[in-house]
PDB file of C-alpha atoms in Angstrom:
ATOM      1  CA  MET D   1       0.000   0.000   0.000  1.00  0.00           C
ATOM      2  CA  HIS D   2       1.091   3.578  -0.505  1.00  0.00           C
ATOM      3  CA  LYS D   3       2.074   4.559   3.036  1.00  0.00           C
ATOM      4  CA  THR D   4       3.638   7.898   2.125  1.00  0.00           C
ATOM      5  CA  PRO D   5       0.873  10.509   1.714  1.00  0.00           C
ATOM      6  CA  LEU D   6       1.668  13.804   0.021  1.00  0.00           C
ATOM      7  CA  THR D   7       2.054  16.706   2.441  1.00  0.00           C
ATOM      8  CA  ALA D   8       1.740  20.417   1.802  1.00  0.00           C
ATOM      9  CA  ALA D   9       5.342  21.014   2.827  1.00  0.00           C
ATOM     10  CA  LEU D  10       7.907  20.840   0.048  1.00  0.00           C
ATOM     11  CA  LEU D  11      10.677  18.289   0.385  1.00  0.00           C
ATOM     12  CA  ALA D  12      14.135  19.698   0.936  1.00  0.00           C
ATOM     13  CA  LEU D  13      16.473  18.520  -1.792  1.00  0.00           C
ATOM     14  CA  ALA D  14      19.331  16.670  -0.132  1.00  0.00           C
ATOM     15  CA  ALA D  15      22.220  15.589  -2.322  1.00  0.00           C
ATOM     16  CA  GLY D  16      23.046  11.906  -1.991  1.00  0.00           C
ATOM     17  CA  ALA D  17      26.676  11.261  -1.124  1.00  0.00           C
ATOM     18  CA  HIS D  18      27.632   7.789  -2.248  1.00  0.00           C
ATOM     19  CA  ALA D  19      30.798   6.810  -4.079  1.00  0.00           C
ATOM     20  CA  ALA D  20      30.248   6.595  -7.829  1.00  0.00           C
ATOM     21  CA  ASP D  21      32.401   3.463  -8.248  1.00  0.00           C
ATOM     22  CA  GLU D  22      29.860   1.270  -6.436  1.00  0.00           C
ATOM     23  CA  LEU D  23      27.481   1.662  -9.387  1.00  0.00           C
ATOM     24  CA  THR D  24      30.232   1.602 -11.990  1.00  0.00           C
ATOM     25  CA  ASN D  25      31.322  -1.758 -10.614  1.00  0.00           C
ATOM     26  CA  SER D  26      27.724  -2.940 -10.994  1.00  0.00           C
ATOM     27  CA  GLY D  27      27.657  -1.971 -14.657  1.00  0.00           C
ATOM     28  CA  ILE D  28      25.799   1.312 -14.103  1.00  0.00           C
ATOM     29  CA  ASN D  29      27.657   4.275 -15.554  1.00  0.00           C
ATOM     30  CA  ASN D  30      24.849   6.780 -16.169  1.00  0.00           C
ATOM     31  CA  PRO D  31      24.934   9.581 -13.544  1.00  0.00           C
ATOM     32  CA  PHE D  32      21.134   9.619 -13.554  1.00  0.00           C
ATOM     33  CA  GLU D  33      20.712   5.869 -13.081  1.00  0.00           C
ATOM     34  CA  GLY D  34      20.121   4.155  -9.764  1.00  0.00           C
ATOM     35  CA  TYR D  35      18.780   0.966  -8.274  1.00  0.00           C
ATOM     36  CA  VAL D  36      16.831  -0.435  -5.334  1.00  0.00           C
ATOM     37  CA  HIS D  37      18.012  -3.628  -3.667  1.00  0.00           C
ATOM     38  CA  GLY D  38      17.109  -5.974  -0.854  1.00  0.00           C
ATOM     39  CA  THR D  39      17.173  -9.653   0.041  1.00  0.00           C
ATOM     40  CA  ASN D  40      14.475 -10.495  -2.523  1.00  0.00           C
ATOM     41  CA  HIS D  41      14.619  -7.699  -5.088  1.00  0.00           C
ATOM     42  CA  CYS D  42      17.037  -5.781  -7.294  1.00  0.00           C
ATOM     43  CA  TYR D  43      15.826  -3.359  -9.955  1.00  0.00           C
ATOM     44  CA  ALA D  44      17.263  -0.352 -11.751  1.00  0.00           C
ATOM     45  CA  PHE D  45      15.937   2.783 -13.438  1.00  0.00           C
ATOM     46  CA  THR D  46      16.954   6.144 -14.897  1.00  0.00           C
ATOM     47  CA  ALA D  47      15.614   9.419 -13.514  1.00  0.00           C
ATOM     48  CA  PRO D  48      13.284  11.285 -15.900  1.00  0.00           C
ATOM     49  CA  GLN D  49      14.735  14.296 -17.687  1.00  0.00           C
ATOM     50  CA  GLY D  50      14.631  17.297 -15.382  1.00  0.00           C
ATOM     51  CA  TRP D  51      14.298  15.195 -12.214  1.00  0.00           C
ATOM     52  CA  THR D  52      16.888  14.267  -9.599  1.00  0.00           C
ATOM     53  CA  MET D  53      17.213  11.166  -7.423  1.00  0.00           C
ATOM     54  CA  ASP D  54      17.377  11.326  -3.635  1.00  0.00           C
ATOM     55  CA  ASN D  55      17.795   8.202  -1.498  1.00  0.00           C
ATOM     56  CA  THR D  56      17.510  10.086   1.796  1.00  0.00           C
ATOM     57  CA  ALA D  57      14.398  12.282   1.413  1.00  0.00           C
ATOM     58  CA  LEU D  58      11.910   9.596   2.498  1.00  0.00           C
ATOM     59  CA  ALA D  59      14.284   7.059   4.019  1.00  0.00           C
ATOM     60  CA  ALA D  60      12.583   7.483   7.403  1.00  0.00           C
ATOM     61  CA  GLU D  61       9.356   6.278   5.759  1.00  0.00           C
ATOM     62  CA  GLY D  62      11.092   3.188   4.388  1.00  0.00           C
ATOM     63  CA  VAL D  63      11.231   4.583   0.849  1.00  0.00           C
ATOM     64  CA  PRO D  64      14.537   3.689  -0.842  1.00  0.00           C
ATOM     65  CA  MET D  65      14.432   6.257  -3.666  1.00  0.00           C
ATOM     66  CA  THR D  66      12.598   9.505  -4.343  1.00  0.00           C
ATOM     67  CA  PHE D  67      12.584  11.540  -7.557  1.00  0.00           C
ATOM     68  CA  LEU D  68      12.168  15.313  -7.349  1.00  0.00           C
ATOM     69  CA  PRO D  69      11.564  17.822 -10.162  1.00  0.00           C
ATOM     70  CA  VAL D  70      14.216  20.476 -10.696  1.00  0.00           C
ATOM     71  CA  GLU D  71      12.999  23.951 -11.675  1.00  0.00           C
ATOM     72  CA  GLN D  72       9.928  22.722 -13.516  1.00  0.00           C
ATOM     73  CA  PRO D  73       6.923  25.054 -13.417  1.00  0.00           C
ATOM     74  CA  GLY D  74       3.775  23.258 -12.375  1.00  0.00           C
ATOM     75  CA  LEU D  75       5.575  20.410 -10.626  1.00  0.00           C
ATOM     76  CA  SER D  76       6.935  22.081  -7.496  1.00  0.00           C
ATOM     77  CA  ASN D  77       4.460  20.127  -5.362  1.00  0.00           C
ATOM     78  CA  ALA D  78       4.926  16.798  -7.112  1.00  0.00           C
ATOM     79  CA  ARG D  79       7.250  13.884  -6.474  1.00  0.00           C
ATOM     80  CA  ILE D  80       7.756  10.291  -7.488  1.00  0.00           C
ATOM     81  CA  TYR D  81       9.018   7.509  -5.280  1.00  0.00           C
ATOM     82  CA  THR D  82       9.657   3.812  -5.736  1.00  0.00           C
ATOM     83  CA  ARG D  83       9.548   0.859  -3.382  1.00  0.00           C
ATOM     84  CA  PRO D  84       8.902  -2.885  -3.534  1.00  0.00           C
ATOM     85  CA  GLY D  85       5.772  -4.516  -2.176  1.00  0.00           C
ATOM     86  CA  ASP D  86       4.429  -8.021  -1.767  1.00  0.00           C
ATOM     87  CA  GLY D  87       4.593  -9.975  -5.010  1.00  0.00           C
ATOM     88  CA  ASP D  88       3.136 -13.248  -6.249  1.00  0.00           C
ATOM     89  CA  ALA D  89       4.925 -14.884  -9.176  1.00  0.00           C
ATOM     90  CA  SER D  90       2.028 -17.309  -9.672  1.00  0.00           C
ATOM     91  CA  ASP D  91      -0.535 -14.506  -9.910  1.00  0.00           C
ATOM     92  CA  PRO D  92       1.107 -11.175 -10.855  1.00  0.00           C
ATOM     93  CA  GLN D  93      -2.162  -9.449 -11.780  1.00  0.00           C
ATOM     94  CA  GLY D  94      -3.653 -10.609  -8.497  1.00  0.00           C
ATOM     95  CA  ALA D  95      -0.700  -9.041  -6.645  1.00  0.00           C
ATOM     96  CA  ILE D  96      -1.440  -5.718  -8.340  1.00  0.00           C
ATOM     97  CA  ARG D  97      -5.127  -5.957  -7.543  1.00  0.00           C
ATOM     98  CA  ARG D  98      -4.413  -6.663  -3.885  1.00  0.00           C
ATOM     99  CA  GLN D  99      -2.065  -3.663  -3.750  1.00  0.00           C
ATOM    100  CA  VAL D 100      -4.790  -1.453  -5.206  1.00  0.00           C
ATOM    101  CA  ASP D 101      -7.357  -2.783  -2.738  1.00  0.00           C
ATOM    102  CA  ASP D 102      -4.955  -2.289   0.182  1.00  0.00           C
ATOM    103  CA  THR D 103      -4.319   1.317  -0.837  1.00  0.00           C
ATOM    104  CA  ILE D 104      -8.029   2.114  -0.901  1.00  0.00           C
ATOM    105  CA  ALA D 105      -8.525   0.265   2.398  1.00  0.00           C
ATOM    106  CA  LEU D 106      -6.100   2.690   4.076  1.00  0.00           C
ATOM    107  CA  TYR D 107      -8.900   5.238   3.935  1.00  0.00           C
ATOM    108  CA  LYS D 108     -11.754   3.014   5.096  1.00  0.00           C
ATOM    109  CA  ASP D 109     -12.351   5.204   8.160  1.00  0.00           C
ATOM    110  CA  ALA D 110     -12.185   8.474   6.224  1.00  0.00           C
ATOM    111  CA  ALA D 111     -15.273  10.338   5.111  1.00  0.00           C
ATOM    112  CA  LYS D 112     -14.247   9.853   1.493  1.00  0.00           C
ATOM    113  CA  GLN D 113     -12.416   6.900  -0.061  1.00  0.00           C
ATOM    114  CA  PRO D 114     -10.318   7.213  -3.203  1.00  0.00           C
ATOM    115  CA  SER D 115     -11.122   5.326  -6.367  1.00  0.00           C
ATOM    116  CA  ALA D 116      -8.626   3.565  -8.622  1.00  0.00           C
ATOM    117  CA  VAL D 117      -8.810   2.993 -12.365  1.00  0.00           C
ATOM    118  CA  LYS D 118      -6.382   1.094 -14.568  1.00  0.00           C
ATOM    119  CA  GLU D 119      -5.379   3.457 -17.369  1.00  0.00           C
ATOM    120  CA  ALA D 120      -2.932   1.471 -19.484  1.00  0.00           C
ATOM    121  CA  ASP D 121      -0.478  -1.373 -19.843  1.00  0.00           C
ATOM    122  CA  VAL D 122       3.155  -0.236 -19.852  1.00  0.00           C
ATOM    123  CA  THR D 123       6.470  -1.862 -20.702  1.00  0.00           C
ATOM    124  CA  GLY D 124       9.835  -1.574 -18.949  1.00  0.00           C
ATOM    125  CA  LYS D 125      13.267  -1.365 -20.540  1.00  0.00           C
ATOM    126  CA  ASP D 126      13.665  -5.126 -20.866  1.00  0.00           C
ATOM    127  CA  GLY D 127      10.072  -5.736 -21.947  1.00  0.00           C
ATOM    128  CA  ALA D 128       8.786  -6.219 -18.404  1.00  0.00           C
ATOM    129  CA  PRO D 129       4.985  -5.847 -18.375  1.00  0.00           C
ATOM    130  CA  GLY D 130       3.479  -3.311 -16.022  1.00  0.00           C
ATOM    131  CA  GLU D 131       0.226  -1.492 -15.356  1.00  0.00           C
ATOM    132  CA  LEU D 132      -0.570   2.203 -14.885  1.00  0.00           C
ATOM    133  CA  TRP D 133      -3.248   3.009 -12.292  1.00  0.00           C
ATOM    134  CA  HIS D 134      -4.781   6.377 -11.414  1.00  0.00           C
ATOM    135  CA  TYR D 135      -6.049   7.164  -7.915  1.00  0.00           C
ATOM    136  CA  THR D 136      -8.412  10.097  -7.342  1.00  0.00           C
ATOM    137  CA  GLY D 137     -10.875  11.207  -4.689  1.00  0.00           C
ATOM    138  CA  TYR D 138      -8.557  11.312  -1.692  1.00  0.00           C
ATOM    139  CA  PRO D 139      -9.957  13.024   1.427  1.00  0.00           C
ATOM    140  CA  THR D 140      -7.614  15.993   0.858  1.00  0.00           C
ATOM    141  CA  PRO D 141      -9.004  17.996  -2.097  1.00  0.00           C
ATOM    142  CA  GLY D 142      -6.834  18.233  -5.192  1.00  0.00           C
ATOM    143  CA  ILE D 143      -4.516  15.328  -4.301  1.00  0.00           C
ATOM    144  CA  GLU D 144      -4.094  12.428  -6.703  1.00  0.00           C
ATOM    145  CA  GLU D 145      -1.662   9.627  -7.469  1.00  0.00           C
ATOM    146  CA  MET D 146      -0.621   7.688 -10.539  1.00  0.00           C
ATOM    147  CA  VAL D 147       1.184   4.397  -9.997  1.00  0.00           C
ATOM    148  CA  VAL D 148       3.018   2.015 -12.302  1.00  0.00           C
ATOM    149  CA  TYR D 149       3.207  -1.538 -10.967  1.00  0.00           C
ATOM    150  CA  PHE D 150       5.786  -4.047 -12.235  1.00  0.00           C
ATOM    151  CA  PRO D 151       5.454  -7.643 -10.997  1.00  0.00           C
ATOM    152  CA  GLY D 152       9.017  -8.717 -10.207  1.00  0.00           C
ATOM    153  CA  LYS D 153      10.510 -12.144  -9.637  1.00  0.00           C
ATOM    154  CA  GLN D 154       9.588 -12.092  -5.945  1.00  0.00           C
ATOM    155  CA  THR D 155       8.188  -8.629  -5.277  1.00  0.00           C
ATOM    156  CA  LEU D 156       5.759  -6.117  -6.766  1.00  0.00           C
ATOM    157  CA  ASN D 157       7.900  -3.101  -7.670  1.00  0.00           C
ATOM    158  CA  TYR D 158       6.114   0.180  -8.120  1.00  0.00           C
ATOM    159  CA  PHE D 159       6.615   3.848  -8.901  1.00  0.00           C
ATOM    160  CA  VAL D 160       4.221   6.356  -7.326  1.00  0.00           C
ATOM    161  CA  LEU D 161       3.633   9.833  -8.741  1.00  0.00           C
ATOM    162  CA  GLN D 162       2.092  12.089  -6.100  1.00  0.00           C
ATOM    163  CA  LEU D 163       0.486  15.289  -7.351  1.00  0.00           C
ATOM    164  CA  GLY D 164      -0.418  18.145  -5.029  1.00  0.00           C
ATOM    165  CA  LYS D 165      -3.155  20.668  -5.684  1.00  0.00           C
ATOM    166  CA  ASN D 166      -2.855  22.337  -9.111  1.00  0.00           C
ATOM    167  CA  ALA D 167       0.193  20.260 -10.098  1.00  0.00           C
ATOM    168  CA  ASP D 168       0.650  19.702 -13.816  1.00  0.00           C
ATOM    169  CA  ARG D 169      -0.855  16.241 -14.284  1.00  0.00           C
ATOM    170  CA  THR D 170       0.226  15.906 -17.914  1.00  0.00           C
ATOM    171  CA  ALA D 171       3.867  16.733 -17.203  1.00  0.00           C
ATOM    172  CA  GLY D 172       3.894  14.536 -14.121  1.00  0.00           C
ATOM    173  CA  LYS D 173       2.417  11.580 -15.970  1.00  0.00           C
ATOM    174  CA  ALA D 174       4.950  11.980 -18.782  1.00  0.00           C
ATOM    175  CA  ALA D 175       7.797  11.857 -16.238  1.00  0.00           C
ATOM    176  CA  LEU D 176       6.320   8.787 -14.564  1.00  0.00           C
ATOM    177  CA  LEU D 177       6.012   6.939 -17.877  1.00  0.00           C
ATOM    178  CA  GLU D 178       9.559   7.924 -18.857  1.00  0.00           C
ATOM    179  CA  LEU D 179      10.800   6.514 -15.557  1.00  0.00           C
ATOM    180  CA  ALA D 180       8.753   3.335 -15.974  1.00  0.00           C
ATOM    181  CA  ALA D 181      10.160   2.785 -19.468  1.00  0.00           C
ATOM    182  CA  SER D 182      13.667   2.684 -17.946  1.00  0.00           C
ATOM    183  CA  TYR D 183      12.804   0.022 -15.342  1.00  0.00           C
ATOM    184  CA  TYR D 184      14.502  -3.368 -15.435  1.00  0.00           C
ATOM    185  CA  GLU D 185      15.312  -6.120 -12.960  1.00  0.00           C
ATOM    186  CA  ARG D 186      18.958  -7.007 -12.302  1.00  0.00           C
ATOM    187  CA  ASP D 187      20.433 -10.318 -11.208  1.00  0.00           C
ATOM    188  CA  ASN D 188      22.250  -8.671  -8.322  1.00  0.00           C
ATOM    189  CA  CYS D 189      22.936  -5.279  -6.798  1.00  0.00           C
ATOM    190  CA  GLN D 190      25.820  -4.287  -4.571  1.00  0.00           C
ATOM    191  CA  PRO D 191      24.807  -2.576  -1.324  1.00  0.00           C
ATOM    192  CA  CYS D 192      25.494   1.160  -1.301  1.00  0.00           C
ATOM    193  CA  ALA D 193      29.099   1.799  -0.345  1.00  0.00           C
ATOM    194  CA  ALA D 194      28.848   4.666   2.132  1.00  0.00           C
ATOM    195  CA  GLU D 195      25.720   3.716   4.088  1.00  0.00           C
ATOM    196  CA  PRO D 196      23.407   0.692   4.290  1.00  0.00           C
ATOM    197  CA  GLN D 197      20.838   2.386   2.055  1.00  0.00           C
ATOM    198  CA  SER D 198      18.478   0.256   0.014  1.00  0.00           C
ATOM    199  CA  GLY D 199      18.333   2.811  -2.786  1.00  0.00           C
ATOM    200  CA  CYS D 200      21.607   3.610  -4.552  1.00  0.00           C
ATOM    201  CA  GLN D 201      22.348   6.427  -6.935  1.00  0.00           C
ATOM    202  CA  ASN D 202      25.238   7.469  -9.115  1.00  0.00           C
ATOM    203  CA  PRO D 203      26.035  11.052  -8.048  1.00  0.00           C
ATOM    204  CA  ALA D 204      26.264  13.538 -10.894  1.00  0.00           C
ATOM    205  CA  LYS D 205      29.828  14.494 -11.618  1.00  0.00           C
TER     206      LYS D 205
END
């Protein structure tokens, strides 16, 4: 479930400080590419154009990587984050459906529950099949989310676009789909060199 609700406060942009050679040694040489790793998952991605990666912004919430827009009008109160969830290799679509149901269930005691609609099928860098879902009707007016779910080998890996009031939905969606198109699973990921982070990034030179 999406346990990181959008707040009115803007996130402070904190520069990640990990050694670049840890990704180079893993075959990642793009300064805008990163990966998320754990005992049962390992997947990589490239930040959308005009966005930066931050593996510390939501670390306290258990989020391994956040993507923040840089000087983009209309997206100052938007962000994307990625994290793995519970997967089911025998029933990948069922895993997505359960994730959707769990997200809506988070608001069962609220006066208004969000609704979720599947908008499209998407494809990752290596042909991985995914689904784009759109959540609207949250209790806080003007807040919405778009999520791309990729069933992984053992986990359900997803990217969440959170849009604040009056955020540019079209630009945000384009960034989310660009990010999703770069997604691929890796056979292994080295832990981050400097700290035991579960989201690693290649710092821009």
